[in-house]
Amino acid sequence: MAKTDKLSAVKGMNDILPGESARWEWLEAQVRDLMGRFAYRNVRTPIVEHTQLFVRGIGEVTDIVEKEMYSFEDKLNGERLTLRPEGTASLVRATIENNLLYDGGKRMWYIGPMFRHERPQRGRYRQFHQIGAEALGFAGPDVDAELILLAVALWKRLGLTQWRLEINSLGQPEERKAHREALIAYLEQHTDVMDEEAKRRMYSNPLRVLDTKNPAMQEMVNAAPKLLDYLGEASLAHFDGLKAILDANGVPWTANPRLVRGLDYYNLSVFEFVTDLLGSQGTICAGGRYDYLIEQVGGKPAPAVGWALGVERVLELVKELGTDIPQPVLDAYAIVPDVAAMPVVLRTLTQLREAGVCVQMHTAGAEGMGSMKSQFKKADASGAHFALIFGADELAQGKVTVKSLRDGQGGAQVLQSLDAVAIWAHTLQSNA
């Protein structure tokens, strides 16, 4: 047969192998439990959506829509489709389509892969994963604060302490319009220090110019008109309400007037959790209020607020800080000298698993079951606390030998009746 070329994963789309997946499962378990305590319910949306959802929801002049989306035409019906680049627009579409707000506000959360075509680097991949929490139908700063407190509670659970919270208010559309006019007039006077990207955005999305990372533009940007100076009484009261709740709960924050976020749908509160431990990819969680998105996507007007965190970045931070992640551990390893014993072995192991015991069975290789010595080596290497020996002598008595592999005393062992599996299953778990 001709040798075939080896296939590899698409650049920026990574496998998560068993050694690493334990970290993911640990994080997901922490999130799932915490979301339940905050009364947020899980929602799962399709990975593929109509392209227009993101163009309309995120904004035509954002980096995501202009440069990063994986969009294609469905050859079967000519529809323009896109692999979702973020989760909020999809959740809003699902809320509208299924009329979820008919009886009041909803608190929801999601988890899953997102897709953006950008240069892969640490903490930034073309297929990446997000966890998001969204509260739809609630207008007050108390829910903005609740979501921030939810994130803070998660950091505490994960053992993450080296973060800072930056907050800002983008006000309402009419306030942004007045600021936008003043900002454009200011930028027009400083085109000599602006790069091509900033000049391109000066009229289409001038707020994003303030978010530049170009060192040559920092002095000019720092002196630009500040949106906070254009906010009305209601917007300022909303922002002050958020700050008061954070202060009352001991959550440190910094007001960052240049924090604008990269998506068009935000208004009023915006926030980011940032760390200095991950280099340029320092934002680990970000969000804000998007009171006009539901109407923009075709639903009845309703307020909303939410955040999303990058799973890869959070796990990088967990690893950077050396957080101890519990790894899966076997309770027992079944040693089977003779393949003829398999019917009894599998019946017994099924009972043990039903009783909650984590047990791995030794299986035959090309040369049979292998020697007892080799099986004991594999049992020891598996990390199991006990070996279950299904030898001919034991089975003739209707029993199995349970041998301790981790007692430090050479391996104490005892015969157990196959008819009393449920009883000794408890012993295996309690002593593991």
PDB file of N, CA and C in Angstrom, residues 2-100:
ATOM      1  N   ALA A   2       0.451   2.267  -0.739  1.00  0.00           N
ATOM      2  CA  ALA A   2       1.203   3.515  -0.767  1.00  0.00           C
ATOM      3  C   ALA A   2       1.092   4.211   0.581  1.00  0.00           C
ATOM      4  N   LYS A   3       2.182   4.823   0.997  1.00  0.00           N
ATOM      5  CA  LYS A   3       2.201   5.542   2.265  1.00  0.00           C
ATOM      6  C   LYS A   3       1.363   6.807   2.146  1.00  0.00           C
ATOM      7  N   THR A   4       0.464   7.037   3.102  1.00  0.00           N
ATOM      8  CA  THR A   4      -0.375   8.232   3.075  1.00  0.00           C
ATOM      9  C   THR A   4       0.243   9.329   3.926  1.00  0.00           C
ATOM     10  N   ASP A   5      -0.027  10.563   3.546  1.00  0.00           N
ATOM     11  CA  ASP A   5       0.483  11.697   4.311  1.00  0.00           C
ATOM     12  C   ASP A   5      -0.217  11.770   5.662  1.00  0.00           C
ATOM     13  N   LYS A   6       0.556  12.149   6.670  1.00  0.00           N
ATOM     14  CA  LYS A   6      -0.002  12.315   8.012  1.00  0.00           C
ATOM     15  C   LYS A   6      -0.812  13.602   8.068  1.00  0.00           C
ATOM     16  N   LEU A   7      -2.010  13.522   8.603  1.00  0.00           N
ATOM     17  CA  LEU A   7      -2.855  14.701   8.750  1.00  0.00           C
ATOM     18  C   LEU A   7      -2.654  15.318  10.127  1.00  0.00           C
ATOM     19  N   SER A   8      -2.724  16.626  10.188  1.00  0.00           N
ATOM     20  CA  SER A   8      -2.556  17.318  11.464  1.00  0.00           C
ATOM     21  C   SER A   8      -3.728  18.270  11.679  1.00  0.00           C
ATOM     22  N   ALA A   9      -3.837  18.772  12.890  1.00  0.00           N
ATOM     23  CA  ALA A   9      -4.927  19.686  13.227  1.00  0.00           C
ATOM     24  C   ALA A   9      -4.757  21.008  12.483  1.00  0.00           C
ATOM     25  N   VAL A  10      -5.852  21.709  12.283  1.00  0.00           N
ATOM     26  CA  VAL A  10      -5.822  23.034  11.676  1.00  0.00           C
ATOM     27  C   VAL A  10      -5.060  23.981  12.594  1.00  0.00           C
ATOM     28  N   LYS A  11      -4.253  24.849  12.019  1.00  0.00           N
ATOM     29  CA  LYS A  11      -3.448  25.781  12.799  1.00  0.00           C
ATOM     30  C   LYS A  11      -4.332  26.595  13.742  1.00  0.00           C
ATOM     31  N   GLY A  12      -3.929  26.643  15.006  1.00  0.00           N
ATOM     32  CA  GLY A  12      -4.678  27.410  15.989  1.00  0.00           C
ATOM     33  C   GLY A  12      -5.883  26.701  16.561  1.00  0.00           C
ATOM     34  N   MET A  13      -6.071  25.429  16.201  1.00  0.00           N
ATOM     35  CA  MET A  13      -7.179  24.637  16.733  1.00  0.00           C
ATOM     36  C   MET A  13      -6.575  23.387  17.360  1.00  0.00           C
ATOM     37  N   ASN A  14      -6.599  23.330  18.673  1.00  0.00           N
ATOM     38  CA  ASN A  14      -5.761  22.394  19.410  1.00  0.00           C
ATOM     39  C   ASN A  14      -6.537  21.240  20.025  1.00  0.00           C
ATOM     40  N   ASP A  15      -5.858  20.088  20.121  1.00  0.00           N
ATOM     41  CA  ASP A  15      -6.395  18.954  20.860  1.00  0.00           C
ATOM     42  C   ASP A  15      -6.222  19.207  22.359  1.00  0.00           C
ATOM     43  N   ILE A  16      -7.169  18.727  23.138  1.00  0.00           N
ATOM     44  CA  ILE A  16      -7.052  18.768  24.596  1.00  0.00           C
ATOM     45  C   ILE A  16      -6.976  17.321  25.054  1.00  0.00           C
ATOM     46  N   LEU A  17      -5.779  16.887  25.421  1.00  0.00           N
ATOM     47  CA  LEU A  17      -5.520  15.474  25.704  1.00  0.00           C
ATOM     48  C   LEU A  17      -5.818  15.135  27.161  1.00  0.00           C
ATOM     49  N   PRO A  18      -5.897  13.822  27.491  1.00  0.00           N
ATOM     50  CA  PRO A  18      -6.327  13.427  28.835  1.00  0.00           C
ATOM     51  C   PRO A  18      -5.577  14.097  29.979  1.00  0.00           C
ATOM     52  N   GLY A  19      -4.268  14.252  29.866  1.00  0.00           N
ATOM     53  CA  GLY A  19      -3.527  14.880  30.958  1.00  0.00           C
ATOM     54  C   GLY A  19      -3.974  16.303  31.231  1.00  0.00           C
ATOM     55  N   GLU A  20      -4.312  17.040  30.167  1.00  0.00           N
ATOM     56  CA  GLU A  20      -4.732  18.433  30.296  1.00  0.00           C
ATOM     57  C   GLU A  20      -6.233  18.559  30.524  1.00  0.00           C
ATOM     58  N   SER A  21      -7.010  17.611  30.007  1.00  0.00           N
ATOM     59  CA  SER A  21      -8.463  17.736  30.104  1.00  0.00           C
ATOM     60  C   SER A  21      -8.953  17.691  31.544  1.00  0.00           C
ATOM     61  N   ALA A  22      -8.157  17.107  32.450  1.00  0.00           N
ATOM     62  CA  ALA A  22      -8.553  17.107  33.861  1.00  0.00           C
ATOM     63  C   ALA A  22      -8.669  18.533  34.385  1.00  0.00           C
ATOM     64  N   ARG A  23      -7.773  19.417  33.909  1.00  0.00           N
ATOM     65  CA  ARG A  23      -7.858  20.826  34.305  1.00  0.00           C
ATOM     66  C   ARG A  23      -9.164  21.436  33.808  1.00  0.00           C
ATOM     67  N   TRP A  24      -9.520  21.155  32.560  1.00  0.00           N
ATOM     68  CA  TRP A  24     -10.750  21.687  31.982  1.00  0.00           C
ATOM     69  C   TRP A  24     -11.965  21.193  32.764  1.00  0.00           C
ATOM     70  N   GLU A  25     -11.987  19.904  33.068  1.00  0.00           N
ATOM     71  CA  GLU A  25     -13.126  19.345  33.794  1.00  0.00           C
ATOM     72  C   GLU A  25     -13.238  19.960  35.193  1.00  0.00           C
ATOM     73  N   TRP A  26     -12.095  20.197  35.813  1.00  0.00           N
ATOM     74  CA  TRP A  26     -12.094  20.829  37.138  1.00  0.00           C
ATOM     75  C   TRP A  26     -12.671  22.236  37.063  1.00  0.00           C
ATOM     76  N   LEU A  27     -12.218  23.021  36.084  1.00  0.00           N
ATOM     77  CA  LEU A  27     -12.737  24.377  35.918  1.00  0.00           C
ATOM     78  C   LEU A  27     -14.232  24.349  35.614  1.00  0.00           C
ATOM     79  N   GLU A  28     -14.647  23.477  34.706  1.00  0.00           N
ATOM     80  CA  GLU A  28     -16.059  23.395  34.341  1.00  0.00           C
ATOM     81  C   GLU A  28     -16.918  23.016  35.540  1.00  0.00           C
ATOM     82  N   ALA A  29     -16.416  22.125  36.388  1.00  0.00           N
ATOM     83  CA  ALA A  29     -17.174  21.717  37.577  1.00  0.00           C
ATOM     84  C   ALA A  29     -17.335  22.889  38.545  1.00  0.00           C
ATOM     85  N   GLN A  30     -16.262  23.682  38.716  1.00  0.00           N
ATOM     86  CA  GLN A  30     -16.335  24.849  39.587  1.00  0.00           C
ATOM     87  C   GLN A  30     -17.358  25.850  39.050  1.00  0.00           C
ATOM     88  N   VAL A  31     -17.311  26.082  37.744  1.00  0.00           N
ATOM     89  CA  VAL A  31     -18.234  27.040  37.120  1.00  0.00           C
ATOM     90  C   VAL A  31     -19.673  26.552  37.241  1.00  0.00           C
ATOM     91  N   ARG A  32     -19.886  25.273  36.948  1.00  0.00           N
ATOM     92  CA  ARG A  32     -21.248  24.726  36.961  1.00  0.00           C
ATOM     93  C   ARG A  32     -21.870  24.861  38.357  1.00  0.00           C
ATOM     94  N   ASP A  33     -21.090  24.561  39.389  1.00  0.00           N
ATOM     95  CA  ASP A  33     -21.608  24.662  40.751  1.00  0.00           C
ATOM     96  C   ASP A  33     -21.885  26.115  41.130  1.00  0.00           C
ATOM     97  N   LEU A  34     -20.971  27.011  40.770  1.00  0.00           N
ATOM     98  CA  LEU A  34     -21.122  28.415  41.143  1.00  0.00           C
ATOM     99  C   LEU A  34     -22.299  29.060  40.414  1.00  0.00           C
ATOM    100  N   MET A  35     -22.461  28.753  39.132  1.00  0.00           N
ATOM    101  CA  MET A  35     -23.595  29.302  38.386  1.00  0.00           C
ATOM    102  C   MET A  35     -24.910  28.872  39.030  1.00  0.00           C
ATOM    103  N   GLY A  36     -24.962  27.631  39.487  1.00  0.00           N
ATOM    104  CA  GLY A  36     -26.163  27.154  40.161  1.00  0.00           C
ATOM    105  C   GLY A  36     -26.447  27.932  41.431  1.00  0.00           C
ATOM    106  N   ARG A  37     -25.416  28.284  42.175  1.00  0.00           N
ATOM    107  CA  ARG A  37     -25.601  29.016  43.428  1.00  0.00           C
ATOM    108  C   ARG A  37     -26.078  30.444  43.182  1.00  0.00           C
ATOM    109  N   PHE A  38     -25.702  31.004  42.034  1.00  0.00           N
ATOM    110  CA  PHE A  38     -26.157  32.343  41.668  1.00  0.00           C
ATOM    111  C   PHE A  38     -27.464  32.303  40.870  1.00  0.00           C
ATOM    112  N   ALA A  39     -28.052  31.108  40.711  1.00  0.00           N
ATOM    113  CA  ALA A  39     -29.324  30.916  40.005  1.00  0.00           C
ATOM    114  C   ALA A  39     -29.246  31.253  38.526  1.00  0.00           C
ATOM    115  N   TYR A  40     -28.097  30.971  37.898  1.00  0.00           N
ATOM    116  CA  TYR A  40     -27.952  31.117  36.444  1.00  0.00           C
ATOM    117  C   TYR A  40     -28.162  29.746  35.812  1.00  0.00           C
ATOM    118  N   ARG A  41     -28.992  29.684  34.760  1.00  0.00           N
ATOM    119  CA  ARG A  41     -29.337  28.424  34.114  1.00  0.00           C
ATOM    120  C   ARG A  41     -28.562  28.273  32.806  1.00  0.00           C
ATOM    121  N   ASN A  42     -28.167  27.049  32.501  1.00  0.00           N
ATOM    122  CA  ASN A  42     -27.353  26.786  31.319  1.00  0.00           C
ATOM    123  C   ASN A  42     -28.173  26.818  30.039  1.00  0.00           C
ATOM    124  N   VAL A  43     -27.579  27.397  28.965  1.00  0.00           N
ATOM    125  CA  VAL A  43     -28.186  27.396  27.648  1.00  0.00           C
ATOM    126  C   VAL A  43     -27.110  27.000  26.640  1.00  0.00           C
ATOM    127  N   ARG A  44     -27.480  26.239  25.604  1.00  0.00           N
ATOM    128  CA  ARG A  44     -26.520  25.763  24.608  1.00  0.00           C
ATOM    129  C   ARG A  44     -27.023  26.150  23.222  1.00  0.00           C
ATOM    130  N   THR A  45     -26.228  26.936  22.519  1.00  0.00           N
ATOM    131  CA  THR A  45     -26.622  27.425  21.206  1.00  0.00           C
ATOM    132  C   THR A  45     -25.766  26.758  20.127  1.00  0.00           C
ATOM    133  N   PRO A  46     -26.234  26.776  18.863  1.00  0.00           N
ATOM    134  CA  PRO A  46     -25.462  26.156  17.776  1.00  0.00           C
ATOM    135  C   PRO A  46     -24.127  26.847  17.552  1.00  0.00           C
ATOM    136  N   ILE A  47     -23.166  26.095  17.047  1.00  0.00           N
ATOM    137  CA  ILE A  47     -21.862  26.665  16.704  1.00  0.00           C
ATOM    138  C   ILE A  47     -21.959  27.500  15.434  1.00  0.00           C
ATOM    139  N   VAL A  48     -22.877  27.145  14.543  1.00  0.00           N
ATOM    140  CA  VAL A  48     -23.046  27.852  13.268  1.00  0.00           C
ATOM    141  C   VAL A  48     -24.308  28.715  13.332  1.00  0.00           C
ATOM    142  N   GLU A  49     -24.165  29.980  12.940  1.00  0.00           N
ATOM    143  CA  GLU A  49     -25.298  30.908  12.898  1.00  0.00           C
ATOM    144  C   GLU A  49     -25.294  31.630  11.551  1.00  0.00           C
ATOM    145  N   HIS A  50     -26.392  32.300  11.248  1.00  0.00           N
ATOM    146  CA  HIS A  50     -26.431  33.143  10.061  1.00  0.00           C
ATOM    147  C   HIS A  50     -25.438  34.299  10.231  1.00  0.00           C
ATOM    148  N   THR A  51     -24.663  34.566   9.200  1.00  0.00           N
ATOM    149  CA  THR A  51     -23.637  35.613   9.257  1.00  0.00           C
ATOM    150  C   THR A  51     -24.230  36.946   9.679  1.00  0.00           C
ATOM    151  N   GLN A  52     -25.434  37.253   9.223  1.00  0.00           N
ATOM    152  CA  GLN A  52     -26.039  38.551   9.504  1.00  0.00           C
ATOM    153  C   GLN A  52     -26.247  38.783  10.997  1.00  0.00           C
ATOM    154  N   LEU A  53     -26.390  37.709  11.781  1.00  0.00           N
ATOM    155  CA  LEU A  53     -26.547  37.859  13.227  1.00  0.00           C
ATOM    156  C   LEU A  53     -25.352  38.588  13.821  1.00  0.00           C
ATOM    157  N   PHE A  54     -24.157  38.213  13.402  1.00  0.00           N
ATOM    158  CA  PHE A  54     -22.950  38.821  13.967  1.00  0.00           C
ATOM    159  C   PHE A  54     -22.650  40.180  13.333  1.00  0.00           C
ATOM    160  N   VAL A  55     -22.957  40.330  12.046  1.00  0.00           N
ATOM    161  CA  VAL A  55     -22.759  41.634  11.404  1.00  0.00           C
ATOM    162  C   VAL A  55     -23.647  42.671  12.079  1.00  0.00           C
ATOM    163  N   ARG A  56     -24.901  42.314  12.315  1.00  0.00           N
ATOM    164  CA  ARG A  56     -25.841  43.246  12.925  1.00  0.00           C
ATOM    165  C   ARG A  56     -25.584  43.402  14.423  1.00  0.00           C
ATOM    166  N   GLY A  57     -25.260  42.299  15.094  1.00  0.00           N
ATOM    167  CA  GLY A  57     -25.104  42.341  16.542  1.00  0.00           C
ATOM    168  C   GLY A  57     -23.780  42.899  17.012  1.00  0.00           C
ATOM    169  N   ILE A  58     -22.682  42.475  16.376  1.00  0.00           N
ATOM    170  CA  ILE A  58     -21.355  42.895  16.822  1.00  0.00           C
ATOM    171  C   ILE A  58     -20.962  44.247  16.230  1.00  0.00           C
ATOM    172  N   GLY A  59     -21.307  44.469  14.955  1.00  0.00           N
ATOM    173  CA  GLY A  59     -20.972  45.732  14.296  1.00  0.00           C
ATOM    174  C   GLY A  59     -20.082  45.514  13.091  1.00  0.00           C
ATOM    175  N   GLU A  60     -20.426  46.151  11.969  1.00  0.00           N
ATOM    176  CA  GLU A  60     -19.701  45.932  10.713  1.00  0.00           C
ATOM    177  C   GLU A  60     -18.259  46.408  10.766  1.00  0.00           C
ATOM    178  N   VAL A  61     -17.963  47.439  11.581  1.00  0.00           N
ATOM    179  CA  VAL A  61     -16.611  48.010  11.571  1.00  0.00           C
ATOM    180  C   VAL A  61     -15.792  47.549  12.771  1.00  0.00           C
ATOM    181  N   THR A  62     -16.123  46.398  13.332  1.00  0.00           N
ATOM    182  CA  THR A  62     -15.307  45.804  14.382  1.00  0.00           C
ATOM    183  C   THR A  62     -14.273  44.870  13.763  1.00  0.00           C
ATOM    184  N   ASP A  63     -13.190  44.615  14.488  1.00  0.00           N
ATOM    185  CA  ASP A  63     -12.152  43.701  14.002  1.00  0.00           C
ATOM    186  C   ASP A  63     -12.730  42.316  13.728  1.00  0.00           C
ATOM    187  N   ILE A  64     -13.653  41.884  14.607  1.00  0.00           N
ATOM    188  CA  ILE A  64     -14.195  40.527  14.471  1.00  0.00           C
ATOM    189  C   ILE A  64     -14.881  40.363  13.123  1.00  0.00           C
ATOM    190  N   VAL A  65     -15.783  41.275  12.797  1.00  0.00           N
ATOM    191  CA  VAL A  65     -16.553  41.153  11.558  1.00  0.00           C
ATOM    192  C   VAL A  65     -15.691  41.442  10.337  1.00  0.00           C
ATOM    193  N   GLU A  66     -14.807  42.424  10.439  1.00  0.00           N
ATOM    194  CA  GLU A  66     -14.004  42.821   9.283  1.00  0.00           C
ATOM    195  C   GLU A  66     -12.921  41.807   8.931  1.00  0.00           C
ATOM    196  N   LYS A  67     -12.305  41.179   9.958  1.00  0.00           N
ATOM    197  CA  LYS A  67     -11.088  40.416   9.709  1.00  0.00           C
ATOM    198  C   LYS A  67     -11.111  38.965  10.179  1.00  0.00           C
ATOM    199  N   GLU A  68     -11.935  38.631  11.186  1.00  0.00           N
ATOM    200  CA  GLU A  68     -11.671  37.415  11.948  1.00  0.00           C
ATOM    201  C   GLU A  68     -12.708  36.305  11.802  1.00  0.00           C
ATOM    202  N   MET A  69     -13.872  36.589  11.240  1.00  0.00           N
ATOM    203  CA  MET A  69     -14.921  35.568  11.232  1.00  0.00           C
ATOM    204  C   MET A  69     -14.662  34.480  10.193  1.00  0.00           C
ATOM    205  N   TYR A  70     -14.982  33.246  10.579  1.00  0.00           N
ATOM    206  CA  TYR A  70     -14.979  32.124   9.642  1.00  0.00           C
ATOM    207  C   TYR A  70     -16.359  32.057   9.010  1.00  0.00           C
ATOM    208  N   SER A  71     -16.524  32.681   7.847  1.00  0.00           N
ATOM    209  CA  SER A  71     -17.812  32.718   7.166  1.00  0.00           C
ATOM    210  C   SER A  71     -17.724  31.946   5.854  1.00  0.00           C
ATOM    211  N   PHE A  72     -18.848  31.370   5.454  1.00  0.00           N
ATOM    212  CA  PHE A  72     -18.863  30.565   4.232  1.00  0.00           C
ATOM    213  C   PHE A  72     -20.286  30.507   3.687  1.00  0.00           C
ATOM    214  N   GLU A  73     -20.395  30.084   2.454  1.00  0.00           N
ATOM    215  CA  GLU A  73     -21.705  29.907   1.847  1.00  0.00           C
ATOM    216  C   GLU A  73     -22.081  28.437   1.876  1.00  0.00           C
ATOM    217  N   ASP A  74     -23.265  28.145   2.389  1.00  0.00           N
ATOM    218  CA  ASP A  74     -23.774  26.781   2.401  1.00  0.00           C
ATOM    219  C   ASP A  74     -24.090  26.385   0.957  1.00  0.00           C
ATOM    220  N   LYS A  75     -23.345  25.413   0.423  1.00  0.00           N
ATOM    221  CA  LYS A  75     -23.498  25.034  -0.985  1.00  0.00           C
ATOM    222  C   LYS A  75     -24.861  24.412  -1.290  1.00  0.00           C
ATOM    223  N   LEU A  76     -25.547  23.927  -0.254  1.00  0.00           N
ATOM    224  CA  LEU A  76     -26.830  23.275  -0.482  1.00  0.00           C
ATOM    225  C   LEU A  76     -27.968  24.272  -0.692  1.00  0.00           C
ATOM    226  N   ASN A  77     -27.863  25.455  -0.046  1.00  0.00           N
ATOM    227  CA  ASN A  77     -28.980  26.407  -0.184  1.00  0.00           C
ATOM    228  C   ASN A  77     -28.534  27.860  -0.362  1.00  0.00           C
ATOM    229  N   GLY A  78     -27.211  28.087  -0.421  1.00  0.00           N
ATOM    230  CA  GLY A  78     -26.717  29.433  -0.678  1.00  0.00           C
ATOM    231  C   GLY A  78     -26.746  30.368   0.515  1.00  0.00           C
ATOM    232  N   GLU A  79     -27.071  29.863   1.714  1.00  0.00           N
ATOM    233  CA  GLU A  79     -27.105  30.727   2.895  1.00  0.00           C
ATOM    234  C   GLU A  79     -25.693  31.125   3.311  1.00  0.00           C
ATOM    235  N   ARG A  80     -25.555  32.357   3.812  1.00  0.00           N
ATOM    236  CA  ARG A  80     -24.280  32.819   4.360  1.00  0.00           C
ATOM    237  C   ARG A  80     -24.257  32.469   5.843  1.00  0.00           C
ATOM    238  N   LEU A  81     -23.293  31.630   6.226  1.00  0.00           N
ATOM    239  CA  LEU A  81     -23.198  31.138   7.592  1.00  0.00           C
ATOM    240  C   LEU A  81     -21.836  31.478   8.191  1.00  0.00           C
ATOM    241  N   THR A  82     -21.768  31.482   9.521  1.00  0.00           N
ATOM    242  CA  THR A  82     -20.527  31.828  10.223  1.00  0.00           C
ATOM    243  C   THR A  82     -20.370  30.959  11.459  1.00  0.00           C
ATOM    244  N   LEU A  83     -19.142  30.474  11.683  1.00  0.00           N
ATOM    245  CA  LEU A  83     -18.833  29.834  12.955  1.00  0.00           C
ATOM    246  C   LEU A  83     -18.828  30.923  14.020  1.00  0.00           C
ATOM    247  N   ARG A  84     -19.572  30.720  15.106  1.00  0.00           N
ATOM    248  CA  ARG A  84     -19.775  31.812  16.058  1.00  0.00           C
ATOM    249  C   ARG A  84     -18.437  32.323  16.614  1.00  0.00           C
ATOM    250  N   PRO A  85     -18.203  33.649  16.546  1.00  0.00           N
ATOM    251  CA  PRO A  85     -16.968  34.224  17.089  1.00  0.00           C
ATOM    252  C   PRO A  85     -17.107  34.649  18.539  1.00  0.00           C
ATOM    253  N   GLU A  86     -18.337  34.698  19.056  1.00  0.00           N
ATOM    254  CA  GLU A  86     -18.591  35.039  20.459  1.00  0.00           C
ATOM    255  C   GLU A  86     -19.982  34.541  20.817  1.00  0.00           C
ATOM    256  N   GLY A  87     -20.317  34.533  22.114  1.00  0.00           N
ATOM    257  CA  GLY A  87     -21.529  33.857  22.532  1.00  0.00           C
ATOM    258  C   GLY A  87     -22.748  34.719  22.780  1.00  0.00           C
ATOM    259  N   THR A  88     -22.544  36.023  23.016  1.00  0.00           N
ATOM    260  CA  THR A  88     -23.676  36.866  23.412  1.00  0.00           C
ATOM    261  C   THR A  88     -24.727  36.983  22.321  1.00  0.00           C
ATOM    262  N   ALA A  89     -24.307  37.254  21.086  1.00  0.00           N
ATOM    263  CA  ALA A  89     -25.272  37.413  19.993  1.00  0.00           C
ATOM    264  C   ALA A  89     -26.104  36.142  19.807  1.00  0.00           C
ATOM    265  N   SER A  90     -25.452  34.977  19.915  1.00  0.00           N
ATOM    266  CA  SER A  90     -26.187  33.718  19.781  1.00  0.00           C
ATOM    267  C   SER A  90     -27.198  33.539  20.901  1.00  0.00           C
ATOM    268  N   LEU A  91     -26.805  33.885  22.130  1.00  0.00           N
ATOM    269  CA  LEU A  91     -27.724  33.738  23.256  1.00  0.00           C
ATOM    270  C   LEU A  91     -28.913  34.691  23.104  1.00  0.00           C
ATOM    271  N   VAL A  92     -28.654  35.910  22.628  1.00  0.00           N
ATOM    272  CA  VAL A  92     -29.730  36.871  22.408  1.00  0.00           C
ATOM    273  C   VAL A  92     -30.678  36.364  21.320  1.00  0.00           C
ATOM    274  N   ARG A  93     -30.117  35.826  20.241  1.00  0.00           N
ATOM    275  CA  ARG A  93     -30.960  35.264  19.179  1.00  0.00           C
ATOM    276  C   ARG A  93     -31.842  34.148  19.725  1.00  0.00           C
ATOM    277  N   ALA A  94     -31.264  33.267  20.554  1.00  0.00           N
ATOM    278  CA  ALA A  94     -32.045  32.170  21.139  1.00  0.00           C
ATOM    279  C   ALA A  94     -33.132  32.701  22.070  1.00  0.00           C
ATOM    280  N   THR A  95     -32.828  33.764  22.800  1.00  0.00           N
ATOM    281  CA  THR A  95     -33.802  34.365  23.710  1.00  0.00           C
ATOM    282  C   THR A  95     -35.001  34.911  22.942  1.00  0.00           C
ATOM    283  N   ILE A  96     -34.719  35.611  21.834  1.00  0.00           N
ATOM    284  CA  ILE A  96     -35.790  36.181  21.022  1.00  0.00           C
ATOM    285  C   ILE A  96     -36.603  35.076  20.347  1.00  0.00           C
ATOM    286  N   GLU A  97     -35.902  34.139  19.719  1.00  0.00           N
ATOM    287  CA  GLU A  97     -36.577  33.097  18.944  1.00  0.00           C
ATOM    288  C   GLU A  97     -37.481  32.228  19.808  1.00  0.00           C
ATOM    289  N   ASN A  98     -37.073  32.014  21.057  1.00  0.00           N
ATOM    290  CA  ASN A  98     -37.837  31.156  21.953  1.00  0.00           C
ATOM    291  C   ASN A  98     -38.655  31.934  22.983  1.00  0.00           C
ATOM    292  N   ASN A  99     -38.710  33.266  22.822  1.00  0.00           N
ATOM    293  CA  ASN A  99     -39.557  34.128  23.653  1.00  0.00           C
ATOM    294  C   ASN A  99     -39.302  33.900  25.148  1.00  0.00           C
ATOM    295  N   LEU A 100     -38.031  33.836  25.525  1.00  0.00           N
ATOM    296  CA  LEU A 100     -37.685  33.490  26.905  1.00  0.00           C
ATOM    297  C   LEU A 100     -38.033  34.574  27.917  1.00  0.00           C
TER     298      LEU A 100
END
